Tab-separated table of C-alpha atoms in Angstrom:
chain	number	residue	atom	x	y	z
A	1	MET	CA	105.210	177.120	-53.359
A	2	THR	CA	101.385	177.705	-52.683
A	3	ASP	CA	99.247	174.443	-53.249
A	4	SER	CA	96.573	175.275	-55.862
A	5	ARG	CA	94.122	173.389	-53.866
A	6	ASP	CA	94.564	175.995	-50.895
A	7	LEU	CA	92.333	178.252	-53.061
A	8	ASP	CA	89.210	176.206	-52.322
A	9	LEU	CA	89.766	175.858	-48.726
A	10	PRO	CA	87.413	177.114	-46.219
A	11	PHE	CA	88.417	180.025	-43.758
A	12	GLY	CA	90.360	178.649	-40.699
A	13	TYR	CA	91.279	175.227	-42.410
A	14	LEU	CA	94.887	175.929	-42.699
A	15	ASP	CA	94.986	177.008	-38.941
A	16	LEU	CA	93.317	173.969	-37.698
A	17	LEU	CA	95.602	171.824	-39.628
A	18	GLU	CA	98.785	173.401	-38.311
A	19	GLY	CA	97.189	172.898	-35.018
A	20	LEU	CA	96.461	169.200	-35.555
A	21	LYS	CA	99.981	168.542	-36.924
A	22	ALA	CA	101.547	169.968	-33.718
A	23	SER	CA	99.087	167.844	-31.491
A	24	VAL	CA	100.090	164.562	-33.382
A	25	LYS	CA	103.781	165.276	-33.255
A	26	ALA	CA	103.319	166.224	-29.305
A	27	ALA	CA	101.414	163.041	-28.962
A	28	ARG	CA	103.792	160.731	-30.763
A	29	ALA	CA	106.759	162.225	-29.026
A	30	LYS	CA	105.037	161.464	-25.835
A	31	ALA	CA	104.213	157.857	-26.861
A	32	LEU	CA	107.973	157.326	-27.559
A	33	ARG	CA	108.763	158.650	-24.301
A	34	VAL	CA	106.652	156.154	-22.527
A	35	ILE	CA	107.458	153.306	-24.625
A	36	ASN	CA	111.140	154.170	-23.874
A	37	THR	CA	110.877	154.286	-20.032
A	38	GLN	CA	109.020	151.068	-20.302
A	39	LEU	CA	111.902	149.591	-21.983
A	40	ILE	CA	114.237	150.703	-19.509
A	41	GLU	CA	112.243	149.680	-16.789
A	42	LEU	CA	112.209	146.094	-18.384
A	43	TYR	CA	115.934	146.260	-19.021
A	44	TRP	CA	116.327	147.067	-15.195
A	45	THR	CA	114.282	144.299	-14.343
A	46	ILE	CA	116.185	141.895	-16.102
A	47	GLY	CA	119.655	142.992	-14.776
A	48	GLN	CA	118.163	143.106	-11.418
A	49	GLY	CA	117.169	139.441	-11.433
A	50	VAL	CA	120.667	138.352	-13.227
A	51	ARG	CA	122.469	140.618	-10.465
A	52	ARG	CA	120.641	138.655	-7.630
A	53	GLN	CA	121.265	135.271	-9.009
A	54	GLN	CA	124.882	136.384	-9.346
A	55	GLU	CA	125.363	137.264	-5.835
A	56	GLN	CA	123.475	134.170	-4.449
A	57	GLN	CA	124.490	131.515	-6.906
A	58	GLY	CA	127.594	132.949	-8.468
A	59	TRP	CA	126.293	132.850	-12.022
A	60	GLY	CA	128.825	133.299	-14.566
A	61	SER	CA	129.078	134.455	-18.292
A	62	GLY	CA	128.181	130.910	-19.586
A	63	VAL	CA	124.654	131.300	-17.789
A	64	ILE	CA	124.091	134.825	-19.234
A	65	LYS	CA	124.703	133.491	-22.621
A	66	ARG	CA	122.202	130.588	-22.026
A	67	LEU	CA	119.658	133.088	-20.490
A	68	SER	CA	120.194	135.124	-23.794
A	69	GLU	CA	119.747	132.282	-26.136
A	70	ASP	CA	116.454	131.159	-24.157
A	71	LEU	CA	114.869	134.782	-24.297
A	72	ARG	CA	115.636	135.260	-28.068
A	73	ARG	CA	114.079	131.866	-28.783
A	74	GLU	CA	110.934	132.969	-26.788
A	75	PHE	CA	110.781	136.517	-28.090
A	76	PRO	CA	112.645	136.290	-31.735
A	77	ASP	CA	111.285	139.699	-32.811
A	78	MET	CA	112.630	141.425	-29.742
A	79	LYS	CA	116.339	143.140	-30.111
A	80	GLY	CA	118.387	144.008	-27.213
A	81	LEU	CA	118.737	140.484	-25.678
A	82	SER	CA	122.376	139.542	-26.744
A	83	PRO	CA	124.778	138.449	-23.731
A	84	ARG	CA	126.406	141.774	-24.268
A	85	ASN	CA	123.356	143.677	-23.620
A	86	ILE	CA	122.231	141.633	-20.499
A	87	GLN	CA	125.453	142.220	-19.023
A	88	TYR	CA	125.065	146.098	-19.402
A	89	MET	CA	121.502	145.412	-17.930
A	90	THR	CA	123.185	143.910	-14.789
A	91	THR	CA	125.542	146.710	-14.680
A	92	PHE	CA	122.720	149.134	-14.994
A	93	ALA	CA	120.719	147.426	-12.085
A	94	ALA	CA	123.777	147.641	-9.908
A	95	MET	CA	124.370	151.278	-10.569
A	96	TRP	CA	120.793	152.158	-9.651
A	97	PRO	CA	119.957	149.379	-7.118
A	98	ASP	CA	116.544	150.840	-5.816
A	99	GLY	CA	113.394	149.820	-7.105
A	100	ALA	CA	111.917	153.181	-8.118
A	101	ILE	CA	113.859	153.205	-11.403
A	102	ALA	CA	111.125	154.959	-13.284
A	103	GLN	CA	111.440	157.976	-11.118
A	104	GLN	CA	115.279	158.552	-11.850
A	105	PHE	CA	116.317	160.788	-14.630
A	106	VAL	CA	118.263	157.985	-16.363
A	107	ALA	CA	114.898	156.183	-17.174
A	108	GLN	CA	113.883	158.978	-19.453
A	109	LEU	CA	116.928	158.367	-21.520
A	110	PRO	CA	117.519	156.139	-24.472
A	111	TRP	CA	119.414	152.847	-23.620
A	112	GLY	CA	122.410	153.995	-25.842
A	113	HIS	CA	122.476	157.053	-23.539
A	114	ILE	CA	122.477	154.816	-20.573
A	115	MET	CA	125.402	152.518	-22.128
A	116	VAL	CA	127.693	155.623	-22.375
A	117	LEU	CA	127.116	156.542	-18.739
A	118	LEU	CA	127.981	152.810	-17.677
A	119	ASP	CA	130.904	152.686	-19.816
A	120	LYS	CA	132.410	155.917	-18.307
A	121	LYS	CA	132.315	154.562	-14.552
A	122	LEU	CA	131.745	157.888	-12.960
A	123	GLU	CA	130.814	158.541	-9.431
A	124	PRO	CA	127.017	157.898	-8.813
A	125	GLN	CA	126.253	161.364	-7.999
A	126	LEU	CA	128.089	162.568	-11.119
A	127	THR	CA	126.400	159.831	-13.180
A	128	ASP	CA	122.826	161.262	-11.970
A	129	ALA	CA	123.929	164.710	-12.871
A	130	TYR	CA	124.813	163.912	-16.389
A	131	ALA	CA	121.813	161.930	-16.928
A	132	ALA	CA	119.735	164.770	-15.490
A	133	ALA	CA	121.462	167.070	-17.949
A	134	ALA	CA	120.984	164.964	-20.841
A	135	VAL	CA	117.177	164.912	-20.115
A	136	GLU	CA	116.918	168.631	-19.517
A	137	TYR	CA	118.864	169.723	-22.634
A	138	GLY	CA	118.047	166.975	-25.182
A	139	TRP	CA	121.670	165.887	-25.580
A	140	SER	CA	122.079	163.279	-28.288
A	141	ARG	CA	124.405	160.352	-27.391
A	142	ASN	CA	127.537	161.668	-28.849
A	143	VAL	CA	126.873	164.934	-27.370
A	144	LEU	CA	126.717	163.324	-23.944
A	145	LEU	CA	129.801	161.252	-24.640
A	146	ASN	CA	131.550	164.537	-25.663
A	147	MET	CA	130.397	166.520	-22.337
A	148	ILE	CA	131.545	163.554	-20.259
A	149	MET	CA	135.005	163.414	-21.670
A	150	ASN	CA	135.420	167.065	-21.648
A	151	LYS	CA	134.255	167.121	-17.972
A	152	THR	CA	131.851	169.808	-18.383
A	153	LEU	CA	129.872	169.367	-15.218
A	154	GLU	CA	132.958	169.014	-13.182
A	155	ARG	CA	134.017	172.365	-14.611
A	156	THR	CA	130.674	174.232	-14.253
A	157	GLY	CA	130.730	176.649	-11.582
A	158	ASN	CA	134.313	176.242	-10.549
A	159	ALA	CA	135.487	179.886	-11.447
A	160	PRO	CA	136.335	181.956	-8.656
A	161	SER	CA	133.945	185.245	-8.446
A	162	ASN	CA	132.256	187.891	-6.473
A	163	PHE	CA	128.951	186.807	-7.296
A	164	ALA	CA	127.909	185.967	-3.800
A	165	GLN	CA	129.017	189.671	-2.662
A	166	GLN	CA	127.603	191.623	-5.693
A	167	LEU	CA	124.341	189.697	-6.467
A	168	ALA	CA	121.356	188.620	-4.333
A	169	ALA	CA	121.636	184.898	-2.895
A	170	GLN	CA	119.541	183.043	-5.489
A	171	SER	CA	120.932	185.267	-8.401
A	172	SER	CA	124.383	184.857	-7.340
A	173	GLU	CA	123.894	180.781	-7.304
A	174	LEU	CA	122.599	180.870	-10.867
A	175	ALA	CA	125.316	183.257	-11.952
A	176	GLN	CA	127.965	180.996	-10.504
A	177	GLN	CA	126.777	178.093	-12.786
A	178	VAL	CA	127.452	180.214	-15.844
A	179	ALA	CA	131.075	180.340	-15.245
A	180	LYS	CA	133.176	177.254	-15.882
A	181	ASP	CA	136.969	176.802	-14.984
A	182	PRO	CA	138.837	176.050	-16.928
A	183	TYR	CA	137.142	176.499	-20.477
A	184	ASN	CA	138.290	173.831	-23.042
A	185	PHE	CA	138.655	175.461	-26.393
A	186	GLU	CA	140.369	172.366	-27.828
A	187	PHE	CA	137.817	172.182	-30.757
A	188	LEU	CA	139.615	175.363	-32.041
A	189	GLY	CA	142.634	173.471	-33.422
A	190	LEU	CA	145.012	176.075	-31.912
A	191	SER	CA	148.249	175.433	-30.286
A	192	GLY	CA	151.187	177.364	-28.539
A	193	GLU	CA	150.588	181.022	-28.002
A	194	VAL	CA	148.180	182.801	-29.894
A	195	ALA	CA	147.088	186.576	-30.240
A	196	GLU	CA	143.936	187.517	-28.372
A	197	ARG	CA	142.355	188.880	-31.509
A	198	ASP	CA	143.152	185.321	-33.186
A	199	LEU	CA	141.641	183.656	-30.069
A	200	GLU	CA	138.551	185.748	-30.545
A	201	ASN	CA	138.143	185.075	-34.256
A	202	ALA	CA	138.534	181.478	-33.953
A	203	LEU	CA	135.998	181.599	-31.037
A	204	THR	CA	133.354	183.407	-33.169
A	205	SER	CA	134.140	181.393	-36.503
A	206	ARG	CA	133.011	178.457	-34.580
A	207	ILE	CA	130.298	179.995	-32.727
A	208	THR	CA	128.047	176.798	-32.355
A	209	GLU	CA	131.144	174.886	-30.648
A	210	THR	CA	131.627	178.001	-28.482
A	211	LEU	CA	128.240	178.172	-27.279
A	212	ARG	CA	127.981	174.631	-26.527
A	213	GLU	CA	131.354	174.904	-24.391
A	214	LEU	CA	129.932	178.186	-22.676
A	215	GLY	CA	126.733	175.964	-21.739
A	216	PRO	CA	122.926	175.850	-22.122
A	217	GLY	CA	121.177	179.424	-22.333
A	218	PHE	CA	124.011	181.260	-23.932
A	219	SER	CA	122.839	183.435	-27.092
A	220	PHE	CA	125.597	185.414	-29.046
A	221	VAL	CA	125.102	189.148	-29.357
A	222	GLY	CA	128.255	190.126	-31.198
A	223	ARG	CA	132.110	190.686	-30.886
A	224	GLN	CA	133.890	193.923	-30.466
A	225	VAL	CA	130.875	195.465	-29.560
A	226	HIS	CA	131.296	199.308	-29.868
A	227	PHE	CA	130.353	201.841	-27.161
A	228	PHE	CA	131.025	205.603	-27.470
A	229	VAL	CA	131.423	207.498	-24.349
A	230	ASP	CA	131.765	211.299	-24.398
A	231	GLY	CA	134.092	211.189	-27.343
A	232	ASP	CA	135.943	207.929	-26.356
A	233	ASP	CA	135.474	204.566	-27.979
A	234	TYR	CA	135.179	201.240	-26.202
A	235	PHE	CA	134.904	197.717	-27.592
A	236	VAL	CA	133.815	194.678	-25.684
A	237	ASP	CA	135.394	191.505	-27.037
A	238	LEU	CA	132.269	189.392	-26.795
A	239	LEU	CA	128.916	189.867	-25.807
A	240	PHE	CA	126.203	187.353	-24.885
A	241	PHE	CA	122.809	187.167	-23.558
A	242	HIS	CA	121.833	184.394	-21.236
A	243	VAL	CA	118.265	183.593	-22.073
A	244	ASP	CA	117.391	181.364	-19.201
A	245	GLN	CA	118.952	183.982	-16.589
A	246	ASN	CA	117.590	186.973	-18.708
A	247	ARG	CA	121.120	188.801	-18.554
A	248	TYR	CA	123.777	190.068	-20.471
A	249	VAL	CA	127.252	188.239	-20.146
A	250	VAL	CA	130.337	190.373	-20.876
A	251	ILE	CA	133.357	188.115	-21.917
A	252	GLU	CA	136.854	189.571	-22.074
A	253	LEU	CA	139.633	187.518	-23.740
A	254	LYS	CA	143.627	187.412	-22.304
A	255	THR	CA	145.823	185.066	-23.599
A	256	GLY	CA	148.601	185.471	-21.116
A	257	LYS	CA	148.528	185.278	-17.006
A	258	PHE	CA	145.543	187.088	-15.242
A	259	GLN	CA	146.894	190.602	-13.949
A	260	PRO	CA	144.769	192.762	-11.421
A	261	GLU	CA	144.005	195.340	-14.209
A	262	TYR	CA	142.229	192.969	-16.194
A	263	ALA	CA	139.654	192.988	-13.629
A	264	GLY	CA	139.487	196.712	-13.517
A	265	LYS	CA	138.664	196.853	-17.172
A	266	LEU	CA	136.022	194.122	-17.022
A	267	ASN	CA	134.504	195.998	-14.158
A	268	PHE	CA	134.349	198.852	-16.562
A	269	TYR	CA	132.694	197.122	-19.321
A	270	VAL	CA	130.158	195.717	-17.193
A	271	ALA	CA	129.036	198.508	-15.862
A	272	LEU	CA	128.918	200.159	-19.287
A	273	VAL	CA	126.834	197.271	-20.701
A	274	ASP	CA	124.375	197.329	-17.667
A	275	ASP	CA	123.934	201.243	-18.015
A	276	MET	CA	123.725	201.280	-21.903
A	277	LEU	CA	121.841	197.863	-22.888
A	278	ARG	CA	120.199	196.571	-19.959
A	279	ARG	CA	116.499	197.084	-19.581
A	280	ASP	CA	114.445	197.042	-16.286
A	281	HIS	CA	113.172	193.562	-16.932
A	282	HIS	CA	116.695	192.278	-17.381
A	283	ASN	CA	118.769	190.770	-14.318
A	284	GLU	CA	122.246	192.410	-13.596
A	285	THR	CA	124.983	191.891	-16.127
A	286	ILE	CA	127.837	189.841	-15.068
A	287	GLY	CA	131.387	189.519	-16.619
A	288	ILE	CA	133.729	186.767	-17.222
A	289	LEU	CA	137.484	187.267	-17.776
A	290	ILE	CA	138.701	184.236	-19.639
A	291	CYS	CA	142.765	184.048	-19.277
A	292	GLY	CA	145.439	181.810	-20.052
A	293	THR	CA	146.535	181.124	-16.488
A	294	LYS	CA	145.744	182.635	-13.175
A	295	ASN	CA	146.721	182.965	-9.582
A	296	ASP	CA	143.529	182.348	-7.682
A	297	ARG	CA	144.621	184.423	-4.677
A	298	SER	CA	145.310	187.528	-6.869
A	299	VAL	CA	141.927	186.987	-8.497
A	300	ARG	CA	140.340	186.852	-5.032
A	301	TYR	CA	142.065	190.107	-4.022
A	302	SER	CA	141.162	191.866	-7.463
A	303	LEU	CA	137.494	190.843	-7.396
A	304	GLY	CA	136.941	191.673	-3.660
A	305	ARG	CA	137.065	195.585	-4.394
A	306	SER	CA	135.279	195.169	-7.725
A	307	THR	CA	131.665	196.720	-7.663
A	308	SER	CA	130.446	194.631	-10.848
A	309	PRO	CA	129.459	190.779	-10.377
A	310	MET	CA	132.376	189.164	-12.306
A	311	ALA	CA	134.240	185.768	-12.546
A	312	VAL	CA	137.725	184.840	-13.659
A	313	ALA	CA	138.519	181.703	-15.448
A	314	ALA	CA	141.377	180.032	-17.354
A	315	TYR	CA	141.165	178.251	-20.579
A	316	THR	CA	143.047	175.315	-21.962
A	317	TYR	CA	143.988	173.565	-25.438
A	318	ASP	CA	144.497	170.371	-23.667
A	319	LYS	CA	144.154	167.325	-26.223
A	320	LEU	CA	141.973	164.365	-25.582
A	321	PRO	CA	143.628	160.886	-26.123
A	322	ALA	CA	143.492	159.751	-29.616
A	323	ASP	CA	141.082	156.891	-29.097
A	324	GLU	CA	138.531	159.080	-27.174
A	325	LYS	CA	139.103	161.968	-29.864
A	326	LEU	CA	137.873	159.452	-32.554
A	327	ALA	CA	134.650	159.289	-30.679
A	328	LEU	CA	133.832	163.099	-30.566
A	329	PRO	CA	130.743	164.116	-32.384
A	330	ASN	CA	131.221	165.464	-36.165
A	331	GLU	CA	129.682	168.669	-37.285
A	332	GLY	CA	126.608	166.933	-37.930
A	333	HIS	CA	126.117	165.834	-34.287
A	334	VAL	CA	126.911	169.545	-32.900
A	335	VAL	CA	124.119	170.904	-35.146
A	336	ALA	CA	121.762	168.244	-33.928
A	337	ALA	CA	122.981	168.739	-30.334
A	338	LEU	CA	119.145	169.478	-29.085
A	339	GLU	CA	117.694	166.614	-31.137
A	340	TRP	CA	116.844	163.236	-29.857
A	341	ALA	CA	117.351	161.389	-33.233
A	342	GLU	CA	120.846	159.847	-33.530
A	343	PRO	CA	122.655	158.826	-36.687
A	344	GLU	CA	121.861	155.021	-37.527
A	345	SER	CA	125.842	154.417	-37.264
A	346	ASP	CA	125.757	155.453	-33.743
A	347	GLN	CA	123.334	152.943	-32.364
A	348	PRO	CA	124.343	150.398	-30.130
A	349	ASP	CA	124.774	146.655	-30.736
A	350	GLN	CA	121.387	144.928	-30.286
A	351	GLU	CA	122.129	141.780	-31.677
């Protein structure tokens, strides 16, 4: 609805207003990031001080409780000084013992994200990798938790492929990171044997979760994409475009065990998309065959003679433990996957 006041505005006013709004929002976001980093540095400093005293003097939980009381008495308006939180700070400092904490990706994350990373007790390199991914893709705390529980980064790039043989070195390394193994389709709620069409329907009907499982950069183009070749009809199961890599990705679904002829069919579809849809400014099309089970040796033989860049991955319906399943993000969290804002009920205890 147009504001009646707009009729009296001078030329260029609305454009200026929109530009200023964008500038204010950007400045506020930057200020919040700076404040957050300073808070994380403070928490690290507190944790480092306590950790050193624990090592040198053998401090126990009673001293931490007294420290919490004294700090809260001195700074009554400051949240986050509970004994529980100070213990987290100590663990935080032990995880990143070097002094340049501000240079770490973790320093750009909200404290609630860091608590998730500390709770999961991952290997240091993997912890850093999840912290970097959360910063790069703007994962909310619940999405980060879900990614860790689903072992998303551990599965990324694991699918056997012929990318190294069919693509230039840098392109093959990027393409390899697109293909996970196995894919986790537990979010579909399916069990037992299902028909390929049912699996395809389920994936497209829950496309938000599917895209999240495939990974950042995927954009859905269509399902059963039709191609007409000299009187013959062909249909690609699922077609995506990877925005970051500027390439089409053909995905074929098979619910049974991998068979060598599946690679031949995918090879044909990749060549078809490459010829009929790919433009000069696009990178080479790649294909991913997702099947129920696979013999990696058979896969290697099949891909070794294929002329198109392809990977083969399995999928699983494995269920998460009941207590971890309760912590999975709900639909609202998934929709907000790229937002920093988190529901109030998910904020860590700052008492």
